[in-house]
Amino acid sequence: MKQVLPLIRLQLMEFFPFAALKNTADAAAKKRAKRRLTSTFVLFLACVYMSGVYSMGMLRGGLDRTSYTLVPALMLVMGSVLGAITTLTKSGTALFSASSLDPLLSLPLSRRTVVLSRIFSLYFEELLIQAGMLLTAGVCCQIVIGDLPAAFWPVLIITVFLAPLLPLGVGGLAGLFVNMLTARMKNKSLFTTVFSMGFLLLVMFFSFNAGTMFNDMADIAGSLQTRIFSLYPPARLFVEGLQGNLSAFLLFTGLSLALLVLLCLAAVKGFAFFYGAINATASSKAFRMSRQKRSGMLLTLCKKELRQKLNTPIWIMNTDMGTVMAIVLTVALIVVGKAPVVEVLEEVFGRGQQAGLLFGLVIAAAQCLSLSASAAVSMEGKGLWLIKSLPIQADTWLRSKLLVSMLPPALGGLVCGVALTVGWQLPFWNVFVIVGLSLLVAWAFSVVELAIGLHFARFDWENPAEVVKQGGGVMLSMLVTLAFLGGGVALFIFLGPMGALVLCALLLLVALPIRLLLRKNAEKKLTNL
Amino acid sequence: MLRIEHFTKSYGKGKPAVSDLNLHVAPGDIFAFIGPNGAGKTTTLRAVAGIHDFEDGDILINGVSIKADPLACKKVMRYIPDNPDLYGYLTGIQYLNFLADIYGLDPAVRAERIQKYGDAFGITHRLNDMVGSFSHGMKQKLALIGALMDEPKLLLLDEPFVGLDPKAAFTLKQHMREMTENGAAIFFSTHVLEVAEKLCNKVAIINHGQLVAQGDMDTVKGDDSLEELFMELVEKE
């Protein structure tokens, strides 16, 4: 235990580098420390913001004194699902990467101590997210509902510390399992990406609980409760705990701690195996020269960009959510069928006959949540010297990033457009509307994100998570996207199909000048990076 | 081939990293650029490679200004930094093909040159492996193959011998001599003064951002060894 505490302090210094800020004379190190500190606070604030918006929306929108506990439950679920997927993608390297472990293992420290301190680091990052989301939800409930039961705040505060454990345990164990399977695979990152995306698709699909999605629109609370509890069963125990059921809360606590213990046991007992597997060099056949192919400059840059993206699971998982959501939504709509949806839309908005167009717009708009362009420039990292020293036109380089970031939304739009048109037996031109809108949204947002990413570019990162999860460019892009989505919904509700045209015009008005400016100043921007 | 005229570069508002540097590297030169740590060698090399902008002066490659037409300059030169960060997510052959596509190399020519330099540096059999799994020395070799396969007119190297095994270092020196015999020029920085003394026909010594000596190797060092001259000049400053 004595040995663990200094290591834990070391891990905490990564999130709160006050010592580096105070003591170092090196300007670059000070800058990195400031950036790290800012990222930590911005991550927390982003969670607070998101939780505040959702919580107040739900509390003002239909939840009451009997159902307000679903608000913190939903925040728990969101934080946990996000935490589980993030932990899955990085547990292997975070816990067992040789480059960061070797210096520690050369000290007189037990492996158990080193591994436990690493698990703490993963835990702490999840703690920040859960604290931001759960505490904000609690404050919103207090403001709107007012008189809360005595057990509410003690249970909520304890849950803030317990909430990261379940996703840490599940994600960590799943991540170790994936690393075990992919030990000597050449494209292990690609496998991890596909596995994580598949996991996320399943989670999202079951969260829609598509079969009954639109059955209980009159009973929003009941419908929401069904979805939350089916997606994340421990949330039921948490909700009952908030309402004063001590045995339910103790069960929740026991379950959380049990998974953490399981992860710790697996990591410590299997240390030699996982360390060897994760740091093993993938074996390939010895190279023999064969006929080589030539590609043009743009295509070769696109191939390089795509390969990097497919080999960086955290980049895809954090920035290509829009396409995943669009696909899940489309499948859910097809399963539900057109008639019930038309009925509900007619009842709520008086626009039932425009269901095809509305959901086509929603699918296209969801693509704007694919934010990979915002991280694309920074992801060059320390390899930027290659781009700057080679005879590459800066605008060609930027174009390759735009094209690759548009690829998932373009493919997603095509798949969803065809599927929805066939599934709902819509007029054939619907496919072109959905694909066209998806491409327009994808292009416009990629241009804006690229411009933001160029402004906030940083290349001194050691871990891609510093760019895709904590980068200023990604966070600002997310805020811009959320604002667009809100505005888009409002425009459609008030103006109908005309609102869609207005939105398209606005997108072009914003993105086109930005693209032209980028093209004009590309060389100068690249030199100044 | 390379003409540096009154080159001055500062980082921020402090003292310039390099001040009023003038250098000429002619075709056929193997030019050593030596100096203590922090003297301004890497800054100069990166400015020549078009990676850094600079405040004053100009850098001309084959008479073309790097400021006016950076693309034209980059087409004839190749740069390798001291610790090359390559694309770890590509295999060795994918990395080389990426470079070959940028250079516009014909498929048959690139295949022949990759085979030639890959065999010379002893890493052909590893080209199917991910670059991320390469050791530092292997990355250095891969970076060298990537630069040499285009047979550039100007080769810029920042401490190229660091991390290379003796055989690879010998091979690199051979190729450097071969290139310059064919009319190319090489401008490189190094801390290994014995290598610079044996390999180079010209030398420049920089300290605190300013040139303290330059010229033909034999003229500059005289009867002293390069090491003795270096120590004398650097301690004087």
mmCIF file of C-alpha atoms in Angstrom, chain A residues 173-495:
data_model
loop_
_atom_site.group_PDB
_atom_site.id
_atom_site.type_symbol
_atom_site.label_atom_id
_atom_site.label_comp_id
_atom_site.label_asym_id
_atom_site.label_seq_id
_atom_site.Cartn_x
_atom_site.Cartn_y
_atom_site.Cartn_z
ATOM 1 C CA LEU A 173 -11.885 -7.134 -18.913
ATOM 2 C CA ALA A 174 -13.270 -6.930 -22.458
ATOM 3 C CA GLY A 175 -10.200 -4.964 -23.513
ATOM 4 C CA LEU A 176 -7.852 -7.551 -22.020
ATOM 5 C CA PHE A 177 -9.821 -10.303 -23.760
ATOM 6 C CA VAL A 178 -9.555 -8.497 -27.108
ATOM 7 C CA ASN A 179 -5.825 -7.993 -26.569
ATOM 8 C CA MET A 180 -5.461 -11.683 -25.801
ATOM 9 C CA LEU A 181 -7.205 -12.594 -29.066
ATOM 10 C CA THR A 182 -5.205 -10.162 -31.150
ATOM 11 C CA ALA A 183 -1.833 -10.815 -29.531
ATOM 12 C CA ARG A 184 0.149 -11.418 -32.683
ATOM 13 C CA MET A 185 -2.201 -10.003 -35.262
ATOM 14 C CA LYS A 186 -0.700 -7.457 -37.619
ATOM 15 C CA ASN A 187 -3.817 -5.307 -37.731
ATOM 16 C CA LYS A 188 -4.763 -5.588 -34.064
ATOM 17 C CA SER A 189 -5.845 -1.942 -33.934
ATOM 18 C CA LEU A 190 -8.259 -2.508 -36.784
ATOM 19 C CA PHE A 191 -9.704 -5.549 -35.033
ATOM 20 C CA THR A 192 -10.122 -3.543 -31.813
ATOM 21 C CA THR A 193 -11.899 -0.807 -33.770
ATOM 22 C CA VAL A 194 -14.298 -3.236 -35.451
ATOM 23 C CA PHE A 195 -14.977 -5.016 -32.148
ATOM 24 C CA SER A 196 -15.624 -1.733 -30.324
ATOM 25 C CA MET A 197 -17.891 -0.411 -33.081
ATOM 26 C CA GLY A 198 -19.838 -3.661 -33.102
ATOM 27 C CA PHE A 199 -20.199 -3.468 -29.335
ATOM 28 C CA LEU A 200 -21.395 0.126 -29.573
ATOM 29 C CA LEU A 201 -23.870 -0.700 -32.356
ATOM 30 C CA LEU A 202 -25.386 -3.440 -30.215
ATOM 31 C CA VAL A 203 -25.597 -1.148 -27.200
ATOM 32 C CA MET A 204 -27.281 1.594 -29.201
ATOM 33 C CA PHE A 205 -29.640 -0.801 -30.927
ATOM 34 C CA PHE A 206 -30.841 -2.310 -27.687
ATOM 35 C CA SER A 207 -31.111 1.116 -26.089
ATOM 36 C CA PHE A 208 -33.636 2.081 -28.730
ATOM 37 C CA ASN A 209 -35.594 -1.059 -27.760
ATOM 38 C CA ALA A 210 -36.928 -0.623 -31.228
ATOM 39 C CA GLY A 211 -39.912 -2.902 -31.029
ATOM 40 C CA THR A 212 -41.719 -0.626 -28.612
ATOM 41 C CA MET A 213 -40.013 2.647 -29.413
ATOM 42 C CA PHE A 214 -43.072 4.622 -30.336
ATOM 43 C CA ASN A 215 -45.726 2.696 -28.453
ATOM 44 C CA ASP A 216 -45.696 4.741 -25.276
ATOM 45 C CA MET A 217 -45.038 8.291 -26.399
ATOM 46 C CA ALA A 218 -47.790 9.415 -24.021
ATOM 47 C CA ASP A 219 -45.845 7.861 -21.153
ATOM 48 C CA ILE A 220 -42.407 9.338 -21.675
ATOM 49 C CA ALA A 221 -41.243 8.383 -18.180
ATOM 50 C CA GLY A 222 -42.299 4.751 -18.528
ATOM 51 C CA SER A 223 -40.768 4.487 -21.971
ATOM 52 C CA LEU A 224 -37.517 6.056 -20.778
ATOM 53 C CA GLN A 225 -37.372 3.808 -17.752
ATOM 54 C CA THR A 226 -37.765 0.694 -19.886
ATOM 55 C CA ARG A 227 -34.929 1.759 -22.140
ATOM 56 C CA ILE A 228 -32.541 2.745 -19.375
ATOM 57 C CA PHE A 229 -33.072 -0.435 -17.373
ATOM 58 C CA SER A 230 -32.860 -2.732 -20.399
ATOM 59 C CA LEU A 231 -29.634 -1.099 -21.532
ATOM 60 C CA TYR A 232 -28.011 -0.882 -18.099
ATOM 61 C CA PRO A 233 -29.692 -3.126 -15.485
ATOM 62 C CA PRO A 234 -27.647 -1.803 -12.508
ATOM 63 C CA ALA A 235 -29.349 1.573 -13.104
ATOM 64 C CA ARG A 236 -32.495 0.078 -11.526
ATOM 65 C CA LEU A 237 -30.586 -0.580 -8.289
ATOM 66 C CA PHE A 238 -29.242 2.987 -8.377
ATOM 67 C CA VAL A 239 -32.717 4.491 -8.873
ATOM 68 C CA GLU A 240 -34.107 2.432 -6.003
ATOM 69 C CA GLY A 241 -31.176 3.545 -3.880
ATOM 70 C CA LEU A 242 -32.002 7.200 -4.632
ATOM 71 C CA GLN A 243 -35.513 6.526 -3.445
ATOM 72 C CA GLY A 244 -34.224 5.143 -0.128
ATOM 73 C CA ASN A 245 -33.925 1.381 -0.785
ATOM 74 C CA LEU A 246 -30.695 0.592 1.106
ATOM 75 C CA SER A 247 -30.445 -3.090 0.151
ATOM 76 C CA ALA A 248 -30.727 -2.234 -3.561
ATOM 77 C CA PHE A 249 -27.947 0.320 -3.193
ATOM 78 C CA LEU A 250 -25.758 -2.126 -1.277
ATOM 79 C CA LEU A 251 -26.215 -4.618 -4.107
ATOM 80 C CA PHE A 252 -25.184 -1.916 -6.606
ATOM 81 C CA THR A 253 -22.101 -1.173 -4.490
ATOM 82 C CA GLY A 254 -21.210 -4.863 -4.195
ATOM 83 C CA LEU A 255 -21.555 -5.411 -7.935
ATOM 84 C CA SER A 256 -19.349 -2.400 -8.746
ATOM 85 C CA LEU A 257 -16.635 -3.445 -6.307
ATOM 86 C CA ALA A 258 -16.767 -7.076 -7.448
ATOM 87 C CA LEU A 259 -16.039 -6.118 -11.069
ATOM 88 C CA LEU A 260 -13.170 -3.905 -10.009
ATOM 89 C CA VAL A 261 -11.682 -6.734 -7.932
ATOM 90 C CA LEU A 262 -12.076 -9.082 -10.904
ATOM 91 C CA LEU A 263 -10.219 -6.658 -13.171
ATOM 92 C CA CYS A 264 -7.437 -6.176 -10.628
ATOM 93 C CA LEU A 265 -7.069 -9.942 -10.148
ATOM 94 C CA ALA A 266 -7.034 -10.605 -13.891
ATOM 95 C CA ALA A 267 -4.482 -7.843 -14.532
ATOM 96 C CA VAL A 268 -2.184 -8.793 -11.658
ATOM 97 C CA LYS A 269 -2.354 -12.585 -12.001
ATOM 98 C CA GLY A 270 -2.141 -12.467 -15.771
ATOM 99 C CA PHE A 271 0.513 -9.730 -15.861
ATOM 100 C CA ALA A 272 3.217 -11.730 -17.594
ATOM 101 C CA PHE A 273 0.794 -13.043 -20.202
ATOM 102 C CA PHE A 274 -0.831 -9.690 -21.014
ATOM 103 C CA TYR A 275 2.468 -7.803 -20.954
ATOM 104 C CA GLY A 276 3.963 -10.283 -23.430
ATOM 105 C CA ALA A 277 0.861 -10.362 -25.632
ATOM 106 C CA ILE A 278 0.366 -6.595 -25.830
ATOM 107 C CA ASN A 279 4.007 -5.785 -26.491
ATOM 108 C CA ALA A 280 4.604 -8.659 -28.893
ATOM 109 C CA THR A 281 5.650 -7.807 -32.389
ATOM 110 C CA ALA A 282 3.190 -9.055 -34.936
ATOM 111 C CA SER A 283 4.760 -11.677 -37.114
ATOM 112 C CA SER A 284 4.571 -11.240 -40.849
ATOM 113 C CA LYS A 285 5.822 -13.175 -43.789
ATOM 114 C CA ALA A 286 9.271 -12.069 -44.921
ATOM 115 C CA PHE A 287 8.899 -9.439 -47.625
ATOM 116 C CA ARG A 288 9.579 -10.367 -51.224
ATOM 117 C CA MET A 289 9.587 -7.656 -53.847
ATOM 118 C CA SER A 290 6.690 -7.917 -56.252
ATOM 119 C CA ARG A 291 5.113 -5.609 -58.794
ATOM 120 C CA GLN A 292 4.431 -2.254 -57.154
ATOM 121 C CA LYS A 293 1.541 0.053 -57.975
ATOM 122 C CA ARG A 294 1.584 3.782 -58.389
ATOM 123 C CA SER A 295 -1.049 6.161 -56.997
ATOM 124 C CA GLY A 296 -1.573 9.857 -57.540
ATOM 125 C CA MET A 297 -0.675 12.279 -54.768
ATOM 126 C CA LEU A 298 -4.241 12.839 -53.511
ATOM 127 C CA LEU A 299 -5.033 9.124 -53.469
ATOM 128 C CA THR A 300 -1.802 8.264 -51.668
ATOM 129 C CA LEU A 301 -2.486 10.916 -49.030
ATOM 130 C CA CYS A 302 -6.047 9.600 -48.630
ATOM 131 C CA LYS A 303 -4.754 6.031 -48.243
ATOM 132 C CA LYS A 304 -2.295 7.149 -45.581
ATOM 133 C CA GLU A 305 -5.012 9.059 -43.744
ATOM 134 C CA LEU A 306 -7.432 6.152 -43.894
ATOM 135 C CA ARG A 307 -4.822 3.682 -42.666
ATOM 136 C CA GLN A 308 -4.029 5.924 -39.723
ATOM 137 C CA LYS A 309 -7.692 6.242 -38.858
ATOM 138 C CA LEU A 310 -8.343 2.503 -39.052
ATOM 139 C CA ASN A 311 -5.313 1.893 -36.817
ATOM 140 C CA THR A 312 -6.423 4.378 -34.170
ATOM 141 C CA PRO A 313 -9.550 2.925 -32.536
ATOM 142 C CA ILE A 314 -9.959 5.824 -30.142
ATOM 143 C CA TRP A 315 -10.110 8.252 -33.078
ATOM 144 C CA ILE A 316 -12.984 6.386 -34.685
ATOM 145 C CA MET A 317 -14.813 5.643 -31.442
ATOM 146 C CA ASN A 318 -14.726 9.254 -30.329
ATOM 147 C CA THR A 319 -15.432 10.985 -33.613
ATOM 148 C CA ASP A 320 -17.482 8.769 -35.901
ATOM 149 C CA MET A 321 -20.515 8.409 -33.680
ATOM 150 C CA GLY A 322 -22.818 10.185 -36.087
ATOM 151 C CA THR A 323 -22.700 7.470 -38.705
ATOM 152 C CA VAL A 324 -23.250 4.756 -36.098
ATOM 153 C CA MET A 325 -26.268 6.627 -34.709
ATOM 154 C CA ALA A 326 -27.692 7.143 -38.173
ATOM 155 C CA ILE A 327 -27.459 3.415 -38.927
ATOM 156 C CA VAL A 328 -29.015 2.423 -35.611
ATOM 157 C CA LEU A 329 -31.827 4.927 -36.076
ATOM 158 C CA THR A 330 -32.537 3.655 -39.586
ATOM 159 C CA VAL A 331 -32.711 0.046 -38.432
ATOM 160 C CA ALA A 332 -35.000 1.058 -35.566
ATOM 161 C CA LEU A 333 -37.310 2.984 -37.924
ATOM 162 C CA ILE A 334 -37.540 0.058 -40.315
ATOM 163 C CA VAL A 335 -38.334 -2.363 -37.482
ATOM 164 C CA VAL A 336 -41.026 -0.060 -36.079
ATOM 165 C CA GLY A 337 -42.543 0.564 -39.484
ATOM 166 C CA LYS A 338 -43.822 3.745 -41.093
ATOM 167 C CA ALA A 339 -47.446 3.803 -39.868
ATOM 168 C CA PRO A 340 -46.882 4.190 -36.088
ATOM 169 C CA VAL A 341 -44.249 6.877 -36.680
ATOM 170 C CA VAL A 342 -46.513 8.864 -39.003
ATOM 171 C CA GLU A 343 -49.278 8.667 -36.406
ATOM 172 C CA VAL A 344 -47.083 9.955 -33.595
ATOM 173 C CA LEU A 345 -45.585 12.765 -35.673
ATOM 174 C CA GLU A 346 -49.048 13.871 -36.775
ATOM 175 C CA GLU A 347 -50.223 13.905 -33.162
ATOM 176 C CA VAL A 348 -47.199 15.757 -31.742
ATOM 177 C CA PHE A 349 -46.088 18.110 -34.549
ATOM 178 C CA GLY A 350 -48.844 17.918 -37.138
ATOM 179 C CA ARG A 351 -46.285 16.789 -39.744
ATOM 180 C CA GLY A 352 -47.022 13.087 -40.110
ATOM 181 C CA GLN A 353 -46.991 13.097 -43.893
ATOM 182 C CA GLN A 354 -43.460 14.488 -43.883
ATOM 183 C CA ALA A 355 -42.084 11.596 -41.811
ATOM 184 C CA GLY A 356 -39.889 10.351 -44.651
ATOM 185 C CA LEU A 357 -38.346 13.770 -45.193
ATOM 186 C CA LEU A 358 -37.990 14.456 -41.458
ATOM 187 C CA PHE A 359 -36.130 11.254 -40.712
ATOM 188 C CA GLY A 360 -34.127 11.635 -43.883
ATOM 189 C CA LEU A 361 -33.049 14.999 -42.492
ATOM 190 C CA VAL A 362 -32.342 13.507 -39.085
ATOM 191 C CA ILE A 363 -30.170 10.788 -40.664
ATOM 192 C CA ALA A 364 -28.302 13.353 -42.717
ATOM 193 C CA ALA A 365 -27.970 15.683 -39.715
ATOM 194 C CA ALA A 366 -26.651 12.842 -37.538
ATOM 195 C CA GLN A 367 -23.641 12.713 -39.870
ATOM 196 C CA CYS A 368 -22.493 16.023 -38.433
ATOM 197 C CA LEU A 369 -21.722 14.143 -35.242
ATOM 198 C CA SER A 370 -18.906 12.411 -37.132
ATOM 199 C CA LEU A 371 -16.217 14.831 -36.095
ATOM 200 C CA SER A 372 -13.062 13.164 -37.364
ATOM 201 C CA ALA A 373 -11.898 16.201 -39.365
ATOM 202 C CA SER A 374 -11.533 18.199 -36.152
ATOM 203 C CA ALA A 375 -8.695 15.930 -35.036
ATOM 204 C CA ALA A 376 -7.230 15.182 -38.461
ATOM 205 C CA VAL A 377 -4.548 17.889 -38.527
ATOM 206 C CA SER A 378 -3.320 17.273 -34.967
ATOM 207 C CA MET A 379 -3.235 13.523 -35.629
ATOM 208 C CA GLU A 380 -0.198 14.099 -37.870
ATOM 209 C CA GLY A 381 1.609 14.386 -34.547
ATOM 210 C CA LYS A 382 5.377 14.209 -34.645
ATOM 211 C CA GLY A 383 5.219 12.975 -38.234
ATOM 212 C CA LEU A 384 4.306 16.481 -39.431
ATOM 213 C CA TRP A 385 7.919 17.023 -40.534
ATOM 214 C CA LEU A 386 7.294 14.558 -43.387
ATOM 215 C CA ILE A 387 4.364 16.532 -44.788
ATOM 216 C CA LYS A 388 6.258 19.794 -44.424
ATOM 217 C CA SER A 389 9.478 18.563 -46.039
ATOM 218 C CA LEU A 390 7.925 16.661 -48.951
ATOM 219 C CA PRO A 391 6.800 18.311 -52.217
ATOM 220 C CA ILE A 392 3.109 18.147 -51.246
ATOM 221 C CA GLN A 393 0.713 20.971 -51.990
ATOM 222 C CA ALA A 394 -0.861 22.029 -48.733
ATOM 223 C CA ASP A 395 -4.352 22.157 -50.213
ATOM 224 C CA THR A 396 -3.992 18.596 -51.517
ATOM 225 C CA TRP A 397 -3.058 17.516 -48.006
ATOM 226 C CA LEU A 398 -6.130 19.270 -46.589
ATOM 227 C CA ARG A 399 -8.337 17.790 -49.298
ATOM 228 C CA SER A 400 -7.228 14.278 -48.384
ATOM 229 C CA LYS A 401 -8.324 14.903 -44.810
ATOM 230 C CA LEU A 402 -11.683 16.259 -45.950
ATOM 231 C CA LEU A 403 -12.315 13.289 -48.213
ATOM 232 C CA VAL A 404 -11.440 10.696 -45.583
ATOM 233 C CA SER A 405 -13.557 12.410 -42.935
ATOM 234 C CA MET A 406 -16.497 12.448 -45.374
ATOM 235 C CA LEU A 407 -16.188 8.745 -46.142
ATOM 236 C CA PRO A 408 -18.132 7.292 -43.156
ATOM 237 C CA PRO A 409 -21.015 9.798 -43.482
ATOM 238 C CA ALA A 410 -21.136 9.265 -47.245
ATOM 239 C CA LEU A 411 -21.292 5.488 -46.895
ATOM 240 C CA GLY A 412 -23.649 5.778 -43.940
ATOM 241 C CA GLY A 413 -25.925 8.107 -45.869
ATOM 242 C CA LEU A 414 -26.027 5.713 -48.817
ATOM 243 C CA VAL A 415 -26.771 2.648 -46.680
ATOM 244 C CA CYS A 416 -29.378 4.451 -44.591
ATOM 245 C CA GLY A 417 -30.959 6.158 -47.589
ATOM 246 C CA VAL A 418 -31.430 2.932 -49.510
ATOM 247 C CA ALA A 419 -32.549 0.999 -46.423
ATOM 248 C CA LEU A 420 -35.115 3.573 -45.296
ATOM 249 C CA THR A 421 -36.464 4.109 -48.798
ATOM 250 C CA VAL A 422 -36.934 0.376 -49.330
ATOM 251 C CA GLY A 423 -38.094 -0.337 -45.762
ATOM 252 C CA TRP A 424 -40.693 2.404 -45.729
ATOM 253 C CA GLN A 425 -41.503 2.111 -49.429
ATOM 254 C CA LEU A 426 -40.778 5.764 -49.993
ATOM 255 C CA PRO A 427 -40.450 7.347 -53.435
ATOM 256 C CA PHE A 428 -37.126 6.513 -55.034
ATOM 257 C CA TRP A 429 -35.922 10.132 -55.076
ATOM 258 C CA ASN A 430 -35.716 9.867 -51.279
ATOM 259 C CA VAL A 431 -32.422 8.003 -51.638
ATOM 260 C CA PHE A 432 -30.887 10.960 -53.451
ATOM 261 C CA VAL A 433 -32.273 13.405 -50.892
ATOM 262 C CA ILE A 434 -30.793 11.478 -47.974
ATOM 263 C CA VAL A 435 -27.441 10.803 -49.676
ATOM 264 C CA GLY A 436 -27.235 14.347 -51.016
ATOM 265 C CA LEU A 437 -28.049 15.880 -47.641
ATOM 266 C CA SER A 438 -25.625 13.536 -45.874
ATOM 267 C CA LEU A 439 -22.855 14.574 -48.257
ATOM 268 C CA LEU A 440 -23.679 18.248 -47.864
ATOM 269 C CA VAL A 441 -23.740 18.018 -44.068
ATOM 270 C CA ALA A 442 -20.573 15.907 -44.039
ATOM 271 C CA TRP A 443 -18.717 18.275 -46.350
ATOM 272 C CA ALA A 444 -19.836 21.469 -44.612
ATOM 273 C CA PHE A 445 -19.019 20.205 -41.149
ATOM 274 C CA SER A 446 -15.720 18.676 -42.225
ATOM 275 C CA VAL A 447 -14.687 22.049 -43.651
ATOM 276 C CA VAL A 448 -15.619 23.884 -40.449
ATOM 277 C CA GLU A 449 -13.956 21.216 -38.271
ATOM 278 C CA LEU A 450 -10.813 21.282 -40.380
ATOM 279 C CA ALA A 451 -10.582 25.060 -39.998
ATOM 280 C CA ILE A 452 -11.081 24.724 -36.242
ATOM 281 C CA GLY A 453 -8.595 21.839 -36.104
ATOM 282 C CA LEU A 454 -5.959 23.917 -37.947
ATOM 283 C CA HIS A 455 -6.384 26.748 -35.469
ATOM 284 C CA PHE A 456 -6.137 24.491 -32.414
ATOM 285 C CA ALA A 457 -3.540 22.105 -33.837
ATOM 286 C CA ARG A 458 -1.034 20.480 -31.506
ATOM 287 C CA PHE A 459 1.541 17.917 -32.438
ATOM 288 C CA ASP A 460 3.441 17.128 -29.263
ATOM 289 C CA TRP A 461 1.013 14.468 -28.037
ATOM 290 C CA GLU A 462 2.163 11.066 -26.848
ATOM 291 C CA ASN A 463 -1.243 9.412 -26.844
ATOM 292 C CA PRO A 464 -3.963 10.034 -29.496
ATOM 293 C CA ALA A 465 -6.496 10.386 -26.651
ATOM 294 C CA GLU A 466 -4.906 13.789 -25.915
ATOM 295 C CA VAL A 467 -6.139 14.918 -29.331
ATOM 296 C CA VAL A 468 -9.462 13.151 -29.801
ATOM 297 C CA LYS A 469 -10.765 13.334 -26.261
ATOM 298 C CA GLN A 470 -9.151 16.437 -24.860
ATOM 299 C CA GLY A 471 -8.221 18.474 -27.904
ATOM 300 C CA GLY A 472 -9.622 21.996 -28.075
ATOM 301 C CA GLY A 473 -10.488 21.519 -31.739
ATOM 302 C CA VAL A 474 -12.646 18.464 -31.087
ATOM 303 C CA MET A 475 -14.451 20.074 -28.163
ATOM 304 C CA LEU A 476 -15.222 23.285 -30.027
ATOM 305 C CA SER A 477 -16.407 21.270 -33.041
ATOM 306 C CA MET A 478 -18.761 19.326 -30.776
ATOM 307 C CA LEU A 479 -20.283 22.568 -29.448
ATOM 308 C CA VAL A 480 -20.762 23.927 -32.977
ATOM 309 C CA THR A 481 -22.407 20.651 -33.984
ATOM 310 C CA LEU A 482 -24.808 20.647 -31.029
ATOM 311 C CA ALA A 483 -25.807 24.226 -31.816
ATOM 312 C CA PHE A 484 -26.491 23.252 -35.439
ATOM 313 C CA LEU A 485 -28.611 20.270 -34.435
ATOM 314 C CA GLY A 486 -30.692 22.391 -32.093
ATOM 315 C CA GLY A 487 -31.166 25.068 -34.740
ATOM 316 C CA GLY A 488 -31.994 22.494 -37.402
ATOM 317 C CA VAL A 489 -34.734 20.876 -35.350
ATOM 318 C CA ALA A 490 -36.264 24.267 -34.571
ATOM 319 C CA LEU A 491 -36.201 25.292 -38.239
ATOM 320 C CA PHE A 492 -37.973 22.124 -39.342
ATOM 321 C CA ILE A 493 -40.601 22.345 -36.621
ATOM 322 C CA PHE A 494 -41.471 25.947 -37.483
ATOM 323 C CA LEU A 495 -40.905 26.020 -41.236
#
